[in-house]
C-alpha cells in the first residue's frame, strides 16, 4: 500500500525548453497529487503543457526543477536504467499516435513488455490474449498494426500498457486521431479498466465532453494549474 | 538470458517482417565484400603456390647440394648419390654440371647456361620432360644434341617475354652453334624445345652428361650441384641434417634458400595480402556501417518506442547486432559457396596467366576463417556504432524526430 494512498505527488515541477535563442517555460511550478485508483483527466488548450507534464510523470523526460514522487519514491533524479525499469514494471504509457511496433502482430505488441519483464511463472502470452479480449480485440490478435483501424491500434496500445499490471496508465490524448465512435470505444475501455483492474488512469484530452469519463480534473493554462478538482 | 531471448525475438521479427529489399541489398553488398575478402588472398596464394611449385619442379628441386669448398665441384658423386637416395623421405636425386655458353643461330646470338644432366634421373626430380613444345627429351647417351628452353630459342613465339633476346626462329631439328665458357665451340642439333612457363628455367639449355664430359672431361664423377626431390610429407630439415652427416664440404640449401628471390616475393605477397586485408576490413566496415546507419535511422522511431515501453538499450543493441551477425553469416555462406562452386571452377577453366604459368585460385581454411572473422568484426562494429548513436538520442526525439 502506498503511503497516504497517493500514487503521484508532483512538487513544484517546472520544465523549460531552451532553444538557444529563447527559453520556453512549458511547466511553471506545478504541484498536485493523484490518489490511487483515480481516473484523472488533464485538460487545457494546445500548448498549455499537458503532454509535457505527462511525459515528466511517465519518466520519458526530465524536469528542469521540482520533483515527482511516484509510489512514495522520488523518481526525478533516477538514473536512466532505473527509469526504464519503472516504465516497464509500474507504468503503462499510451501515446497519441499509437506507437505500435509495425513488425509485430497485435498479440506480439502486447506481450513484448511482458516478455521483457519475464516474471517467473508468468504466462505473458495468455495474459496478452486476455487483455486484447478485454479491449475488444480478441479476434484480431494475429493482425499487424497496419491492418487495424486507428481506434483498434489505440486499444492494442492500451492493452500493451497494461501487460505488466502497472500501477498507473498514462494516456496522452488517446483519442486525438480517432473518429467519434472509436473515441467512445477507447474511453469506455479506459473506464472499464479503471473499474475492473483498479488501475490509476491519467489521460489527456482536449475534448471537454471527456470530463464525463474522469473522476478528477486538472486544467492547465500556460504551464500552470488553472483549475483542479472534480470534473 | 532474458535479454538475449528478447533481443532474439526482436531481431527475428524485424528480419521476418522487415523490408525485404533492404535485407536483400544488405546481404548482396556483404556478399560482394566477402568475395573481395576471399578473392585477393586466394589469388596471391595461387601466385605464391604456382611460383613455388614451378621453382621446385623445374628449377631447383626440393633440396640443392653444392660444394662448400674452394673447388666448386662435389667429388665422388657416384658414391654420394646412392647414400642420399637411401635417406628416408628422399624420392629421387639427380646430379648436374653446368657451364656458361653463347648460342648462335643465323644472325641471332644469345647467352645462357648449359646444364649437363642424366635424363632418366632428371625426369624423377623435375617435370621439364613433360613441358616439351617441340621434339623430344634427351637420352642418356645422346651426343651432338641439345635441349633449349623457349625463352632461349624463341621458336617463332614473338609473344614470349624474352623473345627479343632469344635466337628467335630456331626449331627442333635446326643446328645451333654453341661456344662454351672454356672456349670450346660445337654445333648441336636441337633435339627439343621446352616451355616450363618458369622464366628462369626457360632460359636454360640441357645436354646429356655424356656429351658434357666430352667437352669438359674434368667433371667425370663430379657435379656442380645435386638436386633432391623429397616426399611431400617429409621434413626437409631432418633430411638436410642427415645429408650433412654424409660428408664435409657440402653446402645444403632448401629450394627457398637457393632461390632467395622467391622468398622475397612470397614475403612481399604476404605483406600485400595483409595490407589488402586491412583495406578490405575498412571497406567492409564502412559498407556495413552505411547500410546499418540508413536502416537504424529509418527505425529510430521504433527504437524510441521500444525504449519507451521499457526495453533496455542493451537489449535493443543486441537485437541489432544479432541482425548484423545474421546478415554477415548468410553473406559469408553464400559468398563462400559462390566462390567455391562458381568463381574457382570458372577461373580454373580460364586461368590467369603469369610469367611462371597459369595461376589457380587457392582457398585455404585459414583464408576462409580470416574472411569470416573480418566480415563478422566489421559487421558487428559497424552495426553497433549507429545503434549506439540512436540509443543516445532522447526517447521523445527518437519517437517524434
XYZ file of C-alpha atoms in Angstrom:
632
model
C 0.000 0.000 0.000
C 1.370 3.378 -0.981
C 1.744 5.928 1.782
C -1.356 8.128 2.081
C -2.759 6.215 -0.906
C -1.056 8.635 -3.253
C 0.340 7.247 -6.445
C 1.803 10.553 -7.586
C 2.904 13.581 -5.649
C 4.098 16.269 -8.035
C 6.004 19.046 -6.287
C 6.831 22.466 -7.780
C 7.516 20.962 -11.158
C 8.935 23.204 -13.865
C 10.128 22.441 -17.366
C 11.921 24.985 -19.505
C 12.778 24.294 -23.155
C 15.931 26.151 -24.142
C 16.029 26.620 -27.909
C 19.233 28.624 -27.716
C 17.638 31.949 -28.550
C 14.581 31.799 -26.304
C 13.535 29.894 -23.243
C 10.030 28.492 -23.223
C 8.503 27.698 -19.854
C 6.244 24.732 -20.577
C 5.527 23.942 -16.905
C 5.643 26.568 -14.224
C 5.918 25.426 -10.629
C 3.130 22.847 -10.715
C 2.140 20.852 -7.633
C -0.630 18.305 -7.257
C -1.276 14.782 -6.012
C -3.017 11.798 -7.564
C -4.611 9.190 -5.288
C -4.509 5.518 -6.085
C -7.343 4.291 -8.319
C -8.090 7.775 -9.607
C -9.149 8.498 -13.165
C -7.673 11.925 -13.735
C -8.009 13.940 -16.894
C -5.614 16.756 -17.731
C -7.145 19.359 -19.987
C -6.151 22.655 -21.458
C -5.573 24.472 -24.684
C -2.922 23.431 -27.158
C 0.494 24.447 -25.792
C -0.707 24.629 -22.216
C 1.826 21.969 -21.122
C -0.432 18.876 -20.888
C 1.811 16.497 -22.845
C 4.961 17.933 -21.239
C 3.507 17.212 -17.795
C 2.516 13.662 -18.706
C 5.975 12.938 -20.159
C 7.597 14.037 -16.884
C 5.179 11.799 -14.972
C 5.834 8.925 -17.389
C 9.614 9.357 -16.935
C 10.093 9.949 -20.645
C 11.627 13.350 -19.982
C 13.354 15.121 -17.095
C 12.009 18.297 -15.483
C 14.134 21.421 -15.158
C 13.269 21.706 -11.467
C 10.895 20.292 -8.881
C 10.218 16.689 -8.085
C 7.946 13.767 -8.729
C 7.253 11.232 -6.056
C 5.856 8.034 -7.526
C 4.636 5.332 -5.164
C 6.425 7.103 -2.298
C 9.708 7.167 -4.209
C 11.465 10.246 -5.536
C 11.936 9.363 -9.206
C 13.043 12.662 -10.755
C 16.761 12.056 -10.430
C 16.742 8.307 -11.027
C 19.343 7.076 -13.490
C 18.059 6.114 -16.960
C 18.252 2.381 -16.318
C 16.035 2.632 -13.229
C 13.579 4.884 -15.075
C 13.386 2.310 -17.888
C 12.743 -0.412 -15.329
C 9.977 1.653 -13.674
C 8.344 2.297 -17.044
C 8.418 -1.440 -17.656
C 7.111 -2.573 -14.278
C 4.897 0.159 -12.888
C 3.794 2.486 -15.667
C 1.842 1.982 -18.806
C 2.093 4.740 -21.398
C -0.261 5.243 -24.314
C 0.897 7.640 -26.982
C -1.295 9.900 -29.047
C -0.122 8.223 -32.264
C -0.493 4.624 -31.062
C 3.282 3.946 -31.221
C 2.948 0.272 -32.020
C 5.825 -1.721 -33.457
C 4.888 -2.318 -37.082
C 6.755 -5.608 -37.406
C 4.826 -7.235 -34.570
C 1.283 -8.520 -34.522
C -1.235 -7.065 -32.082
C -0.582 -10.048 -29.809
C 3.199 -9.664 -30.019
C 2.978 -5.908 -29.447
C 1.043 -6.541 -26.267
C 3.141 -9.369 -24.857
C 6.562 -7.833 -25.671
C 6.845 -5.819 -22.400
C 5.712 -8.961 -20.538
C 8.442 -10.913 -22.245
C 10.982 -8.244 -21.302
C 9.913 -8.346 -17.668
C 9.814 -12.129 -17.809
C 8.433 -12.765 -14.336
C 8.938 -16.351 -13.191
C 5.868 -18.424 -13.940
C 4.130 -15.611 -15.783
C 2.239 -16.541 -18.887
C 2.520 -13.253 -20.688
C 1.194 -14.618 -23.958
C -2.016 -15.788 -22.315
C -2.345 -12.520 -20.395
C -1.832 -10.546 -23.614
C -4.609 -12.531 -25.209
C -6.917 -11.823 -22.243
C -6.103 -8.111 -22.352
C -6.836 -7.956 -26.075
C -10.173 -9.622 -25.366
C -10.779 -7.094 -22.584
C -10.253 -4.201 -25.008
C -12.488 -5.921 -27.545
C -9.826 -7.169 -29.948
C -9.876 -10.875 -29.177
C -10.474 -11.699 -32.807
C -7.646 -9.582 -34.137
C -4.642 -10.804 -32.192
C -2.796 -12.004 -35.309
C -3.207 -8.744 -37.199
C -0.386 -6.328 -37.832
C -0.884 -2.628 -36.900
C -1.337 -1.520 -40.500
C -4.213 -3.984 -40.765
C -6.027 -2.313 -37.855
C -8.020 0.919 -37.687
C -6.813 3.871 -35.585
C -9.162 3.014 -32.731
C -8.118 -0.618 -32.786
C -4.444 0.309 -32.764
C -5.040 2.583 -29.790
C -6.763 -0.209 -27.923
C -3.842 -2.508 -28.691
C -1.580 0.211 -27.244
C -3.761 0.305 -24.110
C -3.575 -3.471 -23.763
C 0.208 -3.287 -24.168
C 0.397 -0.634 -21.474
C -1.385 -2.996 -19.067
C 0.539 -6.220 -19.717
C 2.787 -5.896 -16.659
C -0.094 -4.866 -14.379
C 1.192 -1.311 -13.870
C 0.058 0.921 -11.005
C -0.768 3.683 -13.421
C -1.780 4.082 -17.045
C -0.782 7.360 -18.671
C -2.579 8.191 -21.895
C -1.565 11.197 -23.990
C -4.673 12.280 -25.943
C -5.555 8.679 -26.760
C -8.470 9.780 -28.911
C -6.844 12.685 -30.732
C -6.626 10.877 -34.045
C -9.832 8.901 -33.760
C -13.367 9.377 -35.027
C -16.238 9.778 -32.561
C -17.190 6.106 -32.432
C -13.617 4.937 -31.953
C -13.032 7.642 -29.349
C -16.024 6.482 -27.381
C -14.820 2.885 -27.563
C -11.365 3.828 -26.320
C -12.675 5.995 -23.469
C -15.130 3.321 -22.371
C -12.290 0.830 -22.428
C -10.280 3.081 -20.090
C -13.245 3.431 -17.728
C -13.714 -0.348 -17.721
C -10.054 -0.949 -16.952
C -10.129 1.591 -14.128
C -13.150 -0.107 -12.644
C -12.174 -3.739 -13.212
C -8.410 -3.665 -12.748
C -8.327 -0.802 -10.232
C -5.517 0.742 -12.216
C -4.972 4.501 -11.826
C -5.544 6.231 -15.135
C -4.316 9.681 -16.091
C -5.343 10.815 -19.533
C -5.016 13.995 -21.516
C -7.894 15.288 -23.535
C -8.749 18.479 -25.351
C -12.392 17.441 -25.673
C -14.475 18.898 -22.787
C -17.003 16.069 -23.141
C -14.322 13.589 -21.977
C -14.778 15.007 -18.461
C -17.657 12.546 -18.103
C -15.194 9.650 -18.008
C -12.929 11.189 -15.317
C -13.157 11.183 -11.529
C -10.958 14.253 -11.171
C -9.702 17.075 -13.338
C -6.718 19.351 -13.800
C -6.886 22.205 -16.279
C -3.588 23.723 -17.381
C -3.054 27.162 -18.788
C 0.361 28.486 -19.804
C 2.066 25.766 -17.812
C 0.163 26.476 -14.601
C -2.786 24.780 -12.959
C -5.834 26.902 -13.748
C -8.395 24.536 -12.262
C -8.209 21.408 -10.099
C -10.909 19.261 -8.589
C -13.971 17.390 -9.694
C -14.844 17.400 -13.407
C 19.435 -14.964 -20.906
C 16.158 -12.995 -20.800
C 17.846 -10.111 -22.611
C 19.097 -12.492 -25.296
C 15.641 -14.025 -25.654
C 14.006 -10.618 -26.166
C 16.815 -9.421 -28.444
C 16.499 -12.608 -30.485
C 12.743 -12.123 -30.712
C 13.140 -8.514 -31.891
C 15.840 -9.483 -34.379
C 13.811 -12.405 -35.729
C 10.599 -10.410 -36.166
C 12.413 -7.499 -37.800
C 14.090 -9.911 -40.230
C 10.810 -11.680 -40.909
C 8.704 -8.566 -41.345
C 11.350 -6.020 -42.298
C 11.868 -4.538 -45.733
C 12.865 -7.482 -47.916
C 14.524 -5.227 -50.496
C 16.767 -3.596 -47.892
C 17.678 -7.002 -46.481
C 18.484 -8.337 -49.954
C 20.605 -5.280 -50.773
C 22.482 -5.518 -47.487
C 23.231 -9.200 -47.976
C 24.228 -8.604 -51.605
C 26.677 -5.887 -50.588
C 28.098 -8.129 -47.872
C 28.446 -10.969 -50.378
C 30.475 -8.680 -52.640
C 32.602 -7.599 -49.689
C 33.178 -11.258 -48.743
C 34.072 -12.178 -52.322
C 36.567 -9.352 -52.285
C 37.938 -10.657 -48.992
C 38.301 -14.139 -50.490
C 39.469 -13.275 -53.993
C 42.641 -11.277 -53.399
C 44.184 -13.621 -50.802
C 43.239 -16.608 -52.976
C 44.913 -15.046 -55.984
C 48.034 -14.167 -54.007
C 48.176 -17.668 -52.534
C 47.715 -19.075 -56.030
C 50.557 -16.893 -57.247
C 52.857 -17.957 -54.421
C 51.962 -21.618 -54.736
C 52.234 -21.559 -58.527
C 55.609 -19.833 -58.416
C 56.919 -22.118 -55.677
C 55.749 -25.268 -57.436
C 57.347 -24.172 -60.701
C 60.523 -23.286 -58.860
C 60.721 -26.698 -57.192
C 59.543 -28.749 -60.163
C 61.575 -27.093 -62.923
C 64.407 -25.079 -61.441
C 65.713 -26.036 -58.019
C 64.253 -29.278 -56.735
C 63.383 -29.525 -53.047
C 66.977 -29.553 -51.812
C 70.110 -28.323 -53.599
C 73.559 -29.624 -52.638
C 76.618 -27.671 -53.660
C 80.297 -27.718 -52.791
C 81.247 -25.542 -49.869
C 84.941 -25.809 -50.700
C 87.152 -23.740 -52.973
C 86.634 -26.319 -55.686
C 83.078 -25.728 -56.899
C 82.628 -29.399 -57.870
C 81.298 -32.062 -55.492
C 83.637 -35.080 -55.730
C 82.700 -38.816 -55.824
C 79.101 -38.290 -56.709
C 78.837 -41.971 -57.746
C 79.306 -42.850 -54.060
C 77.406 -39.912 -52.580
C 74.197 -40.163 -54.615
C 73.218 -43.737 -53.516
C 73.752 -42.654 -49.899
C 71.434 -39.703 -50.359
C 68.837 -41.900 -52.061
C 68.908 -44.225 -49.055
C 67.758 -41.475 -46.681
C 64.166 -41.883 -45.565
C 61.888 -39.373 -47.320
C 64.132 -38.867 -50.367
C 62.221 -39.645 -53.574
C 64.839 -39.006 -56.247
C 68.284 -37.499 -56.770
C 69.952 -36.073 -59.876
C 73.410 -34.541 -60.358
C 74.054 -31.572 -62.585
C 77.049 -29.823 -64.111
C 76.887 -26.514 -65.846
C 78.819 -24.011 -67.883
C 78.103 -20.614 -69.331
C 77.784 -20.639 -73.101
C 76.969 -18.463 -76.084
C 74.433 -19.663 -78.670
C 74.294 -18.602 -82.326
C 71.658 -19.268 -84.920
C 71.636 -17.474 -88.262
C 72.194 -13.810 -87.313
C 70.956 -14.148 -83.744
C 73.163 -14.526 -80.720
C 72.355 -15.023 -77.049
C 73.910 -16.437 -73.917
C 72.795 -18.799 -71.198
C 73.748 -21.732 -69.030
C 74.021 -25.261 -70.319
C 73.286 -27.974 -67.797
C 74.633 -31.451 -68.120
C 72.037 -33.960 -66.951
C 71.319 -37.637 -66.527
C 67.962 -37.665 -68.369
C 66.332 -40.573 -66.550
C 67.221 -39.233 -63.120
C 66.224 -35.758 -64.230
C 62.727 -36.992 -65.074
C 62.344 -38.235 -61.486
C 63.210 -34.861 -59.928
C 61.945 -32.299 -62.446
C 58.950 -32.013 -64.756
C 60.773 -30.344 -67.659
C 60.494 -33.555 -69.720
C 56.693 -33.043 -69.652
C 56.920 -29.477 -70.944
C 58.213 -30.119 -74.448
C 56.780 -27.916 -77.196
C 58.834 -29.434 -79.969
C 60.967 -32.574 -80.421
C 61.778 -34.957 -77.608
C 63.691 -35.172 -74.325
C 67.333 -36.212 -74.098
C 68.543 -39.778 -73.654
C 71.498 -40.924 -71.557
C 73.922 -41.381 -74.427
C 72.762 -38.607 -76.718
C 75.680 -36.889 -78.401
C 75.617 -33.734 -80.500
C 72.077 -32.908 -79.354
C 70.806 -30.120 -77.203
C 67.532 -29.167 -75.496
C 66.646 -25.470 -75.467
C 64.273 -23.509 -73.269
C 61.704 -21.442 -75.129
C 62.962 -18.106 -73.820
C 66.380 -19.049 -75.249
C 65.103 -20.469 -78.508
C 62.262 -18.107 -79.295
C 60.901 -20.724 -81.719
C 58.868 -18.097 -83.546
C 56.813 -17.179 -80.454
C 57.142 -13.421 -80.557
C 54.755 -13.010 -77.616
C 57.124 -14.546 -75.028
C 58.821 -12.254 -72.530
C 62.438 -12.577 -73.734
C 61.829 -13.066 -77.438
C 63.948 -10.083 -78.458
C 66.968 -11.608 -76.673
C 66.351 -15.142 -77.971
C 67.525 -16.984 -81.077
C 64.037 -16.135 -82.343
C 63.269 -18.677 -85.040
C 65.209 -21.800 -84.176
C 63.155 -25.025 -84.029
C 63.720 -28.673 -83.190
C 65.946 -30.231 -85.831
C 67.849 -26.990 -86.569
C 71.547 -26.609 -85.827
C 72.818 -24.193 -83.185
C 76.429 -23.159 -82.701
C 77.461 -23.234 -79.040
C 80.602 -21.611 -77.643
C 81.276 -22.890 -74.111
C 82.797 -20.736 -71.425
C 86.039 -22.768 -71.715
C 86.344 -21.714 -75.363
C 85.251 -24.967 -76.965
C 82.906 -24.417 -79.876
C 80.473 -27.063 -81.024
C 77.474 -27.350 -83.313
C 74.418 -29.146 -81.911
C 71.163 -30.376 -83.344
C 68.212 -29.022 -81.353
C 66.524 -32.191 -80.093
C 63.674 -30.393 -78.384
C 62.350 -27.099 -77.131
C 60.639 -26.943 -73.747
C 58.368 -24.387 -72.162
C 58.029 -24.842 -68.425
C 56.393 -21.417 -68.033
C 59.010 -20.508 -65.433
C 61.195 -17.868 -66.953
C 64.442 -18.819 -65.171
C 64.094 -22.406 -66.349
C 63.133 -21.495 -69.893
C 66.385 -19.587 -70.386
C 68.359 -22.799 -69.781
C 69.746 -25.420 -72.161
C 70.481 -29.104 -71.487
C 72.857 -31.658 -72.891
C 73.489 -35.188 -71.730
C 76.201 -35.769 -69.117
C 77.995 -37.969 -71.712
C 78.094 -35.033 -74.157
C 79.228 -32.615 -71.443
C 82.064 -34.867 -70.273
C 83.371 -34.895 -73.848
C 83.532 -31.107 -73.732
C 84.870 -30.945 -70.185
C 86.496 -34.245 -69.062
C 87.332 -32.746 -65.650
C 83.783 -33.257 -64.408
C 83.753 -37.043 -64.587
C 82.284 -38.405 -61.301
C 81.875 -34.822 -60.123
C 78.923 -32.454 -60.065
C 78.466 -28.767 -59.629
C 75.196 -29.492 -57.831
C 72.952 -32.352 -56.759
C 69.204 -31.828 -56.780
C 66.993 -33.821 -54.411
C 63.262 -34.415 -54.534
C 61.685 -35.340 -51.218
C 58.348 -36.734 -50.210
C 55.626 -34.097 -49.688
C 55.175 -35.243 -46.093
C 58.894 -35.470 -45.323
C 60.622 -32.915 -43.105
C 63.251 -31.134 -45.207
C 65.202 -30.049 -42.113
C 65.665 -33.663 -40.964
C 66.772 -34.777 -44.429
C 69.197 -31.847 -44.703
C 70.659 -32.826 -41.353
C 71.147 -36.424 -42.496
C 72.751 -35.341 -45.776
C 75.140 -33.073 -43.903
C 76.302 -36.134 -41.949
C 77.348 -37.846 -45.191
C 80.449 -35.750 -45.616
C 82.192 -32.455 -45.088
C 82.389 -29.724 -47.637
C 78.739 -29.783 -48.660
C 76.518 -26.739 -48.701
C 72.927 -27.906 -48.435
C 70.142 -25.492 -49.273
C 66.383 -25.673 -49.327
C 64.714 -24.502 -52.509
C 63.780 -21.300 -50.681
C 67.394 -20.629 -49.719
C 68.564 -21.455 -53.214
C 66.194 -19.028 -54.885
C 66.113 -16.184 -52.395
C 64.077 -14.072 -54.790
C 61.091 -16.383 -54.276
C 61.241 -15.942 -50.525
C 61.374 -12.213 -51.051
C 58.426 -12.432 -53.454
C 56.457 -14.582 -51.020
C 57.119 -12.151 -48.192
C 56.040 -9.287 -50.431
C 52.827 -11.106 -51.343
C 52.122 -11.721 -47.657
C 52.665 -8.018 -46.982
C 50.311 -7.110 -49.843
C 47.810 -9.640 -48.512
C 47.943 -8.041 -45.057
C 47.572 -4.516 -46.458
C 44.636 -5.580 -48.619
C 43.026 -7.303 -45.636
C 43.196 -4.053 -43.687
C 41.750 -2.149 -46.657
C 39.044 -4.805 -47.059
C 38.259 -4.572 -43.346
C 37.747 -0.830 -43.723
C 35.671 -1.258 -46.891
C 33.546 -3.954 -45.241
C 33.189 -1.895 -42.059
C 32.209 1.306 -43.836
C 29.794 -0.560 -46.135
C 28.041 -2.278 -43.244
C 28.072 0.976 -41.278
C 26.379 2.900 -44.106
C 23.753 0.203 -44.672
C 23.083 -0.205 -40.932
C 23.096 3.547 -40.368
C 20.390 4.066 -43.001
C 18.467 1.115 -41.595
C 18.739 2.347 -37.996
C 17.883 5.921 -38.987
C 14.720 4.601 -40.601
C 13.967 2.663 -37.429
C 14.707 5.428 -34.964
C 11.030 5.772 -34.102
C 10.781 2.017 -33.481
C 13.842 2.212 -31.212
C 12.258 5.130 -29.352
C 9.047 3.155 -28.825
C 10.982 0.115 -27.627
C 12.801 2.254 -25.079
C 9.563 3.987 -24.029
C 7.854 0.678 -23.245
C 10.738 -0.374 -21.043
C 13.117 -2.369 -23.221
C 16.671 -1.787 -22.017
C 19.024 -0.106 -24.514
C 21.435 -3.041 -24.237
C 18.709 -5.413 -25.334
C 17.877 -3.229 -28.348
C 21.559 -3.010 -29.276
C 21.945 -6.793 -29.054
C 18.926 -7.212 -31.356
C 20.655 -5.089 -33.996
C 23.941 -6.910 -33.505
C 22.140 -10.237 -33.973
C 20.643 -8.894 -37.188
C 24.080 -7.813 -38.366
C 25.526 -11.197 -37.393
C 22.759 -12.920 -39.347
C 23.453 -10.777 -42.412
C 27.176 -11.448 -42.092
C 26.691 -15.212 -41.633
C 24.308 -15.520 -44.565
C 26.552 -13.382 -46.786
C 29.629 -15.350 -45.758
C 27.963 -18.678 -46.520
C 26.541 -17.548 -49.875
C 29.806 -15.874 -50.888
C 31.810 -18.968 -49.964
C 29.505 -21.212 -51.980
C 29.676 -18.831 -54.954
C 33.455 -18.668 -54.643
C 33.966 -22.413 -54.297
C 31.426 -23.594 -56.839
C 31.302 -20.787 -59.405
C 34.316 -18.479 -59.337
C 37.028 -21.078 -58.664
C 35.832 -23.557 -61.334
C 35.446 -20.753 -63.888
C 38.889 -19.391 -63.023
C 40.345 -22.910 -63.277
C 38.897 -23.125 -66.783
C 40.143 -19.677 -67.803
C 43.145 -19.171 -65.505
C 45.160 -16.011 -65.041
C 48.444 -16.228 -66.907
C 51.672 -15.131 -65.256
C 55.355 -15.439 -66.315
C 55.621 -18.661 -64.315
C 52.482 -20.196 -65.718
C 48.767 -20.325 -65.147
C 47.667 -19.416 -61.662
C 44.704 -21.040 -59.982
C 42.910 -19.503 -57.033
C 43.837 -21.215 -53.782
C 41.356 -21.009 -50.927
C 42.585 -22.457 -47.666
C 40.647 -22.903 -44.454
C 42.674 -20.141 -42.829
C 41.788 -17.679 -45.623
C 38.139 -18.626 -45.279
C 38.224 -18.270 -41.499
C 40.079 -14.982 -41.852
C 37.487 -13.585 -44.265
C 34.642 -14.692 -41.983
C 36.346 -13.157 -38.965
C 36.960 -9.857 -40.740
C 33.388 -9.733 -42.028
C 31.923 -10.516 -38.605
C 34.079 -7.950 -36.844
C 33.268 -5.327 -39.469
C 29.552 -6.135 -39.347
C 29.331 -6.108 -35.546
C 31.381 -2.948 -35.047
C 29.704 -1.147 -37.945
C 26.247 -2.139 -36.703
C 26.987 -1.159 -33.129
C 28.014 2.428 -33.897
C 24.753 3.681 -35.481
C 22.677 1.796 -32.882
C 24.724 3.319 -30.099
C 24.182 6.765 -31.643
C 20.420 6.099 -31.951
C 20.233 4.901 -28.346
C 21.828 8.126 -27.098
C 19.051 10.216 -28.626
C 16.305 11.255 -26.169
C 13.328 8.898 -26.272
C 10.903 11.615 -27.295
C 13.232 12.883 -30.038
C 13.607 9.339 -31.311
C 9.833 8.848 -31.471
C 8.843 12.217 -32.875
C 12.109 13.321 -34.523
